[in-house]
PDB file of C-alpha atoms in Angstrom:
ATOM      1  CA  MET A 687      95.136 120.185 125.258  1.00  0.00           C
ATOM      2  CA  LYS A 688      93.256 117.663 126.884  1.00  0.00           C
ATOM      3  CA  ALA A 689      95.181 114.943 128.973  1.00  0.00           C
ATOM      4  CA  ASP A 690      91.669 112.035 127.800  1.00  0.00           C
ATOM      5  CA  TYR A 691      90.874 112.250 124.207  1.00  0.00           C
ATOM      6  CA  GLY A 692      87.995 111.006 122.887  1.00  0.00           C
ATOM      7  CA  GLU A 693      87.775 108.628 119.550  1.00  0.00           C
ATOM      8  CA  HIS A 694      86.736 112.469 118.321  1.00  0.00           C
ATOM      9  CA  ASP A 695      89.606 114.184 119.450  1.00  0.00           C
ATOM     10  CA  ALA A 696      91.526 111.502 118.516  1.00  0.00           C
ATOM     11  CA  ILE A 697      90.988 111.813 115.087  1.00  0.00           C
ATOM     12  CA  LEU A 698      90.785 114.781 114.692  1.00  0.00           C
ATOM     13  CA  ILE A 699      94.619 114.771 115.875  1.00  0.00           C
ATOM     14  CA  ALA A 700      95.513 112.242 113.594  1.00  0.00           C
ATOM     15  CA  ARG A 701      94.574 113.535 110.205  1.00  0.00           C
ATOM     16  CA  CYS A 702      95.634 117.780 111.983  1.00  0.00           C
ATOM     17  CA  MET A 703      98.941 115.514 111.847  1.00  0.00           C
ATOM     18  CA  MET A 704      99.267 114.943 108.142  1.00  0.00           C
ATOM     19  CA  GLN A 705      98.983 118.439 107.176  1.00  0.00           C
ATOM     20  CA  ILE A 706     103.028 118.851 108.657  1.00  0.00           C
ATOM     21  CA  LYS A 707     104.759 116.116 107.717  1.00  0.00           C
ATOM     22  CA  ALA A 708     107.796 116.289 106.053  1.00  0.00           C
ATOM     23  CA  LYS A 709     107.576 114.666 102.701  1.00  0.00           C
ATOM     24  CA  PHE A 710     104.675 114.770 100.098  1.00  0.00           C
ATOM     25  CA  ASP A 711     106.232 112.211  97.902  1.00  0.00           C
ATOM     26  CA  THR A 712     107.361 109.052 100.294  1.00  0.00           C
ATOM     27  CA  ASP A 713     108.848 107.257  96.844  1.00  0.00           C
ATOM     28  CA  GLU A 714     110.921 109.825  95.872  1.00  0.00           C
ATOM     29  CA  VAL A 715     112.441 110.293  99.765  1.00  0.00           C
ATOM     30  CA  ALA A 716     116.438 109.145  99.543  1.00  0.00           C
ATOM     31  CA  GLY A 717     116.813 105.687 100.923  1.00  0.00           C
ATOM     32  CA  ASP A 718     112.935 104.539 102.063  1.00  0.00           C
ATOM     33  CA  PRO A 719     112.248 101.410 104.188  1.00  0.00           C
ATOM     34  CA  GLY A 720     109.359 101.413 102.482  1.00  0.00           C
ATOM     35  CA  PHE A 721     106.126 100.705 103.933  1.00  0.00           C
ATOM     36  CA  LEU A 722     106.193 100.291 107.667  1.00  0.00           C
ATOM     37  CA  GLN A 723     109.671 100.176 108.267  1.00  0.00           C
ATOM     38  CA  ALA A 724     111.620 102.655 110.186  1.00  0.00           C
ATOM     39  CA  ASN A 725     115.462 102.716 110.442  1.00  0.00           C
ATOM     40  CA  ASP A 726     114.956 100.919 113.562  1.00  0.00           C
ATOM     41  CA  GLY A 727     112.690  98.439 111.666  1.00  0.00           C
ATOM     42  CA  SER A 728     109.221  99.107 112.602  1.00  0.00           C
ATOM     43  CA  ARG A 729     106.665 101.602 111.793  1.00  0.00           C
ATOM     44  CA  SER A 730     102.918 101.903 113.076  1.00  0.00           C
ATOM     45  CA  ILE A 731     100.188 102.410 110.740  1.00  0.00           C
ATOM     46  CA  LYS A 732      99.493 105.837 112.226  1.00  0.00           C
ATOM     47  CA  GLU A 733     103.090 107.199 111.665  1.00  0.00           C
ATOM     48  CA  GLU A 734     102.881 105.453 108.058  1.00  0.00           C
ATOM     49  CA  LEU A 735      99.220 107.054 107.073  1.00  0.00           C
ATOM     50  CA  VAL A 736     100.469 110.081 108.427  1.00  0.00           C
ATOM     51  CA  ARG A 737     103.103 109.612 105.870  1.00  0.00           C
ATOM     52  CA  ARG A 738     101.688 108.744 102.964  1.00  0.00           C
ATOM     53  CA  ALA A 739      98.210 111.127 103.567  1.00  0.00           C
ATOM     54  CA  ALA A 740      97.780 113.090  99.733  1.00  0.00           C
ATOM     55  CA  HIS A 741      98.276 116.839 100.395  1.00  0.00           C
ATOM     56  CA  THR A 742      95.064 117.552  97.568  1.00  0.00           C
ATOM     57  CA  GLY A 743      91.418 116.987  97.662  1.00  0.00           C
ATOM     58  CA  ALA A 744      88.245 117.859 100.050  1.00  0.00           C
ATOM     59  CA  VAL A 745      89.677 115.611 102.415  1.00  0.00           C
ATOM     60  CA  PHE A 746      92.905 117.170 102.573  1.00  0.00           C
ATOM     61  CA  ARG A 747      91.446 120.908 101.876  1.00  0.00           C
ATOM     62  CA  ARG A 748      89.541 121.255 105.245  1.00  0.00           C
ATOM     63  CA  ASN A 749      91.859 119.187 107.405  1.00  0.00           C
ATOM     64  CA  ASN A 750      94.071 121.911 106.412  1.00  0.00           C
ATOM     65  CA  GLN A 751      91.344 124.653 107.564  1.00  0.00           C
ATOM     66  CA  LYS A 752      91.688 123.316 110.781  1.00  0.00           C
ATOM     67  CA  PHE A 753      95.294 122.510 111.449  1.00  0.00           C
ATOM     68  CA  TRP A 754      94.609 127.088 110.412  1.00  0.00           C
ATOM     69  CA  VAL A 755      92.141 126.709 112.836  1.00  0.00           C
ATOM     70  CA  MET A 756      94.087 125.041 116.428  1.00  0.00           C
ATOM     71  CA  LEU A 757      97.299 127.282 114.916  1.00  0.00           C
ATOM     72  CA  HIS A 758      95.624 130.121 115.015  1.00  0.00           C
ATOM     73  CA  ALA A 759      93.886 129.855 118.111  1.00  0.00           C
ATOM     74  CA  VAL A 760      97.981 129.513 119.478  1.00  0.00           C
ATOM     75  CA  THR A 761      99.116 131.995 118.337  1.00  0.00           C
ATOM     76  CA  HIS A 762      96.790 134.731 117.615  1.00  0.00           C
ATOM     77  CA  GLU A 763      97.555 136.986 120.676  1.00  0.00           C
ATOM     78  CA  THR A 764     101.453 135.854 120.528  1.00  0.00           C
ATOM     79  CA  ASP A 765     104.549 137.576 117.740  1.00  0.00           C
ATOM     80  CA  ALA A 766     104.682 134.858 115.722  1.00  0.00           C
ATOM     81  CA  TYR A 767     101.237 135.192 114.246  1.00  0.00           C
ATOM     82  CA  ASN A 768     103.064 138.122 112.541  1.00  0.00           C
ATOM     83  CA  HIS A 769     104.024 135.378 110.417  1.00  0.00           C
ATOM     84  CA  VAL A 770     101.655 133.958 109.848  1.00  0.00           C
ATOM     85  CA  GLY A 771      98.612 136.656 109.783  1.00  0.00           C
ATOM     86  CA  GLU A 772      98.790 136.156 105.648  1.00  0.00           C
ATOM     87  CA  PHE A 773      97.592 133.117 105.436  1.00  0.00           C
ATOM     88  CA  ALA A 774      93.683 133.561 107.389  1.00  0.00           C
ATOM     89  CA  PRO A 775      92.192 134.660 103.979  1.00  0.00           C
ATOM     90  CA  THR A 776      92.635 130.629 102.329  1.00  0.00           C
ATOM     91  CA  LEU A 777      92.780 130.014 105.922  1.00  0.00           C
ATOM     92  CA  ASN A 778      96.349 126.881 104.794  1.00  0.00           C
ATOM     93  CA  GLY A 779      97.185 125.617 108.483  1.00  0.00           C
ATOM     94  CA  ARG A 780     100.795 123.821 106.446  1.00  0.00           C
ATOM     95  CA  ALA A 781     101.910 126.371 104.398  1.00  0.00           C
ATOM     96  CA  ALA A 782     101.501 128.324 108.061  1.00  0.00           C
ATOM     97  CA  TYR A 783     103.214 125.669 110.048  1.00  0.00           C
ATOM     98  CA  PHE A 784     106.023 125.629 107.609  1.00  0.00           C
ATOM     99  CA  THR A 785     106.381 129.143 107.604  1.00  0.00           C
ATOM    100  CA  LEU A 786     106.753 129.096 111.927  1.00  0.00           C
ATOM    101  CA  PHE A 787     109.382 126.620 110.656  1.00  0.00           C
ATOM    102  CA  ALA A 788     110.859 128.599 108.556  1.00  0.00           C
ATOM    103  CA  GLN A 789     111.311 131.579 110.894  1.00  0.00           C
ATOM    104  CA  TYR A 790     112.062 130.255 113.972  1.00  0.00           C
ATOM    105  CA  ARG A 791     114.112 126.564 112.380  1.00  0.00           C
ATOM    106  CA  GLY A 792     116.148 128.512 109.333  1.00  0.00           C
ATOM    107  CA  ARG A 793     115.608 128.139 105.791  1.00  0.00           C
ATOM    108  CA  GLY A 794     117.776 124.922 105.089  1.00  0.00           C
ATOM    109  CA  HIS A 795     114.700 122.472 105.650  1.00  0.00           C
ATOM    110  CA  PHE A 796     113.225 125.377 102.461  1.00  0.00           C
ATOM    111  CA  THR A 797     116.173 124.168 100.100  1.00  0.00           C
ATOM    112  CA  ASN A 798     115.400 120.411 100.873  1.00  0.00           C
ATOM    113  CA  GLU A 799     111.723 120.077 100.141  1.00  0.00           C
ATOM    114  CA  HIS A 800     112.072 122.819  97.070  1.00  0.00           C
ATOM    115  CA  GLN A 801     114.942 120.138  95.149  1.00  0.00           C
ATOM    116  CA  ALA A 802     112.337 117.054  96.683  1.00  0.00           C
ATOM    117  CA  ALA A 803     109.531 119.062  94.813  1.00  0.00           C
ATOM    118  CA  VAL A 804     111.430 120.240  90.960  1.00  0.00           C
ATOM    119  CA  ARG A 805     113.106 116.159  91.486  1.00  0.00           C
ATOM    120  CA  VAL A 806     109.775 114.638  91.113  1.00  0.00           C
ATOM    121  CA  LEU A 807     109.062 117.470  88.350  1.00  0.00           C
ATOM    122  CA  ALA A 808     111.638 116.189  86.493  1.00  0.00           C
ATOM    123  CA  THR A 809     111.692 111.904  87.163  1.00  0.00           C
ATOM    124  CA  LEU A 810     107.418 112.092  86.592  1.00  0.00           C
ATOM    125  CA  HIS A 811     106.050 110.965  83.607  1.00  0.00           C
ATOM    126  CA  TRP A 812     102.654 109.021  82.175  1.00  0.00           C
ATOM    127  CA  ASN A 813     102.858 106.632  80.041  1.00  0.00           C
ATOM    128  CA  GLY A 814      99.849 104.947  81.002  1.00  0.00           C
ATOM    129  CA  LYS A 815     101.811 101.067  80.331  1.00  0.00           C
ATOM    130  CA  ALA A 816     103.461 100.626  83.642  1.00  0.00           C
ATOM    131  CA  ARG A 817     101.560  98.207  86.656  1.00  0.00           C
ATOM    132  CA  GLY A 818     100.153 100.204  90.123  1.00  0.00           C
ATOM    133  CA  PHE A 819     100.614 103.583  88.096  1.00  0.00           C
ATOM    134  CA  THR A 820      97.832 104.759  87.534  1.00  0.00           C
ATOM    135  CA  TRP A 821      96.241 108.882  86.243  1.00  0.00           C
ATOM    136  CA  HIS A 822      95.148 109.270  89.913  1.00  0.00           C
ATOM    137  CA  THR A 823      98.859 108.396  91.383  1.00  0.00           C
ATOM    138  CA  PHE A 824     100.642 110.483  88.925  1.00  0.00           C
ATOM    139  CA  ILE A 825      97.768 113.332  89.205  1.00  0.00           C
ATOM    140  CA  SER A 826      98.735 113.226  93.293  1.00  0.00           C
ATOM    141  CA  ARG A 827     102.282 113.527  92.629  1.00  0.00           C
ATOM    142  CA  LEU A 828     102.088 116.877  89.704  1.00  0.00           C
ATOM    143  CA  ILE A 829      99.588 118.526  91.900  1.00  0.00           C
ATOM    144  CA  GLY A 830     101.399 118.126  94.990  1.00  0.00           C
ATOM    145  CA  ALA A 831     104.816 119.117  93.509  1.00  0.00           C
ATOM    146  CA  PHE A 832     103.626 122.759  92.749  1.00  0.00           C
ATOM    147  CA  ASN A 833     102.135 122.833  96.376  1.00  0.00           C
ATOM    148  CA  ASP A 834     104.526 122.335  97.768  1.00  0.00           C
ATOM    149  CA  LEU A 835     107.283 124.397  95.456  1.00  0.00           C
ATOM    150  CA  LYS A 836     104.157 127.122  95.955  1.00  0.00           C
ATOM    151  CA  LEU A 837     105.058 126.658  99.393  1.00  0.00           C
ATOM    152  CA  LYS A 838     108.503 127.102  99.255  1.00  0.00           C
ATOM    153  CA  GLY A 839     108.377 130.959  96.865  1.00  0.00           C
ATOM    154  CA  ASP A 840     108.703 129.450  93.689  1.00  0.00           C
ATOM    155  CA  PRO A 841     105.089 129.400  92.525  1.00  0.00           C
ATOM    156  CA  ARG A 842     104.073 127.798  88.852  1.00  0.00           C
ATOM    157  CA  SER A 843     101.744 129.789  86.494  1.00  0.00           C
ATOM    158  CA  ASN A 844      99.013 127.927  85.016  1.00  0.00           C
ATOM    159  CA  ALA A 845      99.945 128.090  81.517  1.00  0.00           C
ATOM    160  CA  ASN A 846     103.361 126.756  83.162  1.00  0.00           C
ATOM    161  CA  LYS A 847     101.931 123.838  85.180  1.00  0.00           C
ATOM    162  CA  VAL A 848      99.384 122.940  81.585  1.00  0.00           C
ATOM    163  CA  GLU A 849     102.433 122.733  79.552  1.00  0.00           C
ATOM    164  CA  VAL A 850     103.540 120.796  82.370  1.00  0.00           C
ATOM    165  CA  LEU A 851     101.455 118.338  82.218  1.00  0.00           C
ATOM    166  CA  LEU A 852     101.373 118.388  78.308  1.00  0.00           C
ATOM    167  CA  GLU A 853     104.954 117.059  78.470  1.00  0.00           C
ATOM    168  CA  LYS A 854     104.978 114.726  80.759  1.00  0.00           C
ATOM    169  CA  THR A 855     101.625 112.779  79.068  1.00  0.00           C
ATOM    170  CA  VAL A 856     103.543 113.017  76.009  1.00  0.00           C
ATOM    171  CA  GLY A 857     104.435 109.399  76.135  1.00  0.00           C
ATOM    172  CA  ASP A 858     100.479 108.300  76.104  1.00  0.00           C
ATOM    173  CA  SER A 859     100.191 107.950  72.559  1.00  0.00           C
ATOM    174  CA  SER A 860      95.854 107.723  73.453  1.00  0.00           C
ATOM    175  CA  LEU A 861      95.855 110.912  75.052  1.00  0.00           C
ATOM    176  CA  SER A 862      97.334 113.162  71.608  1.00  0.00           C
ATOM    177  CA  ASN A 863      93.720 113.981  70.082  1.00  0.00           C
ATOM    178  CA  GLY A 864      93.339 115.558  74.001  1.00  0.00           C
ATOM    179  CA  ARG A 865      96.955 117.163  73.953  1.00  0.00           C
ATOM    180  CA  SER A 866      96.083 118.467  70.923  1.00  0.00           C
ATOM    181  CA  HIS A 867      92.830 119.956  71.822  1.00  0.00           C
ATOM    182  CA  ILE A 868      94.755 121.464  74.643  1.00  0.00           C
ATOM    183  CA  THR A 869      97.229 122.887  73.115  1.00  0.00           C
ATOM    184  CA  GLY A 870      94.736 124.408  70.317  1.00  0.00           C
ATOM    185  CA  ASP A 871      92.202 126.497  73.325  1.00  0.00           C
ATOM    186  CA  ALA A 872      93.289 129.422  75.277  1.00  0.00           C
ATOM    187  CA  VAL A 873      91.417 128.754  77.931  1.00  0.00           C
ATOM    188  CA  LEU A 874      92.796 125.772  78.841  1.00  0.00           C
ATOM    189  CA  GLN A 875      96.449 126.916  78.067  1.00  0.00           C
ATOM    190  CA  SER A 876      95.794 129.068  81.076  1.00  0.00           C
ATOM    191  CA  ASN A 877      93.768 127.027  83.061  1.00  0.00           C
ATOM    192  CA  SER A 878      96.107 123.882  84.715  1.00  0.00           C
ATOM    193  CA  GLN A 879      93.034 122.352  86.096  1.00  0.00           C
ATOM    194  CA  GLY A 880      90.721 122.601  83.175  1.00  0.00           C
ATOM    195  CA  ALA A 881      93.409 120.735  81.309  1.00  0.00           C
ATOM    196  CA  ILE A 882      94.164 117.974  83.819  1.00  0.00           C
ATOM    197  CA  ASP A 883      90.279 117.042  83.827  1.00  0.00           C
ATOM    198  CA  TYR A 884      90.352 116.938  80.205  1.00  0.00           C
ATOM    199  CA  LEU A 885      92.501 114.909  80.132  1.00  0.00           C
ATOM    200  CA  THR A 886      91.278 112.656  83.374  1.00  0.00           C
ATOM    201  CA  THR A 887      88.066 112.312  80.816  1.00  0.00           C
ATOM    202  CA  GLN A 888      90.152 111.330  77.931  1.00  0.00           C
ATOM    203  CA  VAL A 889      92.172 108.771  80.220  1.00  0.00           C
ATOM    204  CA  LEU A 890      88.637 107.323  81.449  1.00  0.00           C
ATOM    205  CA  GLN A 891      87.442 107.412  78.079  1.00  0.00           C
ATOM    206  CA  SER A 892      90.613 104.941  76.337  1.00  0.00           C
ATOM    207  CA  GLN A 893      90.501 102.586  79.509  1.00  0.00           C
ATOM    208  CA  SER A 894      86.191 101.554  79.386  1.00  0.00           C
ATOM    209  CA  LYS A 895      87.275 100.874  75.646  1.00  0.00           C
ATOM    210  CA  SER A 896      90.453  98.815  76.428  1.00  0.00           C
ATOM    211  CA  ASP A 897      87.709  96.997  78.823  1.00  0.00           C
ATOM    212  CA  ARG A 898      85.626  96.985  76.031  1.00  0.00           C
ATOM    213  CA  MET A 899      87.631  95.430  73.704  1.00  0.00           C
ATOM    214  CA  SER A 900      89.285  93.161  76.271  1.00  0.00           C
ATOM    215  CA  TRP A 901      85.688  91.658  77.337  1.00  0.00           C
ATOM    216  CA  LYS A 902      84.988  91.436  72.870  1.00  0.00           C
ATOM    217  CA  ILE A 903      88.445  88.867  72.257  1.00  0.00           C
ATOM    218  CA  ARG A 904      87.416  86.919  75.123  1.00  0.00           C
ATOM    219  CA  SER A 905      84.127  86.709  74.053  1.00  0.00           C
ATOM    220  CA  ARG A 906      84.759  86.137  70.406  1.00  0.00           C
ATOM    221  CA  GLY A 907      87.544  83.080  72.699  1.00  0.00           C
ATOM    222  CA  THR A 908      84.880  81.727  73.873  1.00  0.00           C
ATOM    223  CA  LYS A 909      82.343  81.028  70.815  1.00  0.00           C
ATOM    224  CA  ARG A 910      85.383  79.759  69.144  1.00  0.00           C
ATOM    225  CA  ASP A 911      86.354  76.874  71.658  1.00  0.00           C
ATOM    226  CA  VAL A 912      82.640  75.987  71.866  1.00  0.00           C
ATOM    227  CA  ARG A 913      82.032  75.689  68.078  1.00  0.00           C
ATOM    228  CA  LEU A 914      86.045  73.506  68.150  1.00  0.00           C
ATOM    229  CA  SER A 915      84.310  71.763  70.796  1.00  0.00           C
ATOM    230  CA  ARG A 916      81.184  70.564  68.586  1.00  0.00           C
ATOM    231  CA  LYS A 917      82.758  69.715  65.873  1.00  0.00           C
ATOM    232  CA  VAL A 918      85.612  66.957  68.349  1.00  0.00           C
ATOM    233  CA  ASN A 919      82.353  65.488  69.383  1.00  0.00           C
ATOM    234  CA  LEU A 920      80.326  65.642  66.152  1.00  0.00           C
ATOM    235  CA  ILE A 921      83.414  64.486  64.634  1.00  0.00           C
ATOM    236  CA  TYR A 922      84.299  61.981  67.714  1.00  0.00           C
ATOM    237  CA  SER A 923      80.783  60.640  67.123  1.00  0.00           C
ATOM    238  CA  ARG A 924      80.990  59.642  63.906  1.00  0.00           C
ATOM    239  CA  PHE A 925      84.296  58.140  64.672  1.00  0.00           C
ATOM    240  CA  ASN A 926      82.391  55.823  67.187  1.00  0.00           C
ATOM    241  CA  CYS A 927      79.634  54.587  64.969  1.00  0.00           C
ATOM    242  CA  GLN A 928      81.719  53.827  61.653  1.00  0.00           C
ATOM    243  CA  MET A 929      84.369  51.963  64.478  1.00  0.00           C
ATOM    244  CA  THR A 930      81.144  49.676  65.876  1.00  0.00           C
ATOM    245  CA  LYS A 931      79.591  49.142  62.669  1.00  0.00           C
ATOM    246  CA  ILE A 932      83.212  47.593  61.732  1.00  0.00           C
ATOM    247  CA  LEU A 933      83.153  45.935  64.301  1.00  0.00           C
ATOM    248  CA  LYS A 934      80.104  44.213  64.377  1.00  0.00           C
TER     249      LYS A 934
END
């Protein structure tokens, strides 16, 4: 590769590095020292961004495809391509990389990653009450765990993904109607993304309703305070008038 990188090249390389980081969910890493903290006491911002890059969404898919193009360029005329050629139709650079990693470094790494993904599914829950833990974060971790299981040769069916989604959201009573709807819909029962989209709509509606209710309560409180203040001022004014008459 070029020795003198331009700005575009640096951005491309930084983005592609996201595809090969070892852990998709840093909160589940045992002994994780925390944000911008490595074992030696420091971590660069670039390293932290790579460590926390999401493995879902349009940006990830685009970068994953770019990484496949780079990987294809260095393997397509070598024996290594025999191990990654199957990923050409989907342009899945991350899966191709881990396949090469397993081939040349052993599958012990894959065992650890599989256990980490299973652990995420076992501990992940949504009740809508945890501060700082958003619905987007919950869904990102859930999808990330499913994706990692697939990469490790343990794919979950759409029906199983929907079942897990319903199980993990049972703590949020505002989604009870949404869960009932999905349970009774044969199409959504086998469409994990459709089920996620449906519950996402329910969450947004619930949050909007909660925001409106909070505003009404604050508004009522403000009006009540204004009325009380007026009454106090009126009483005080009358009291002053009476005292003035008495003291004359």
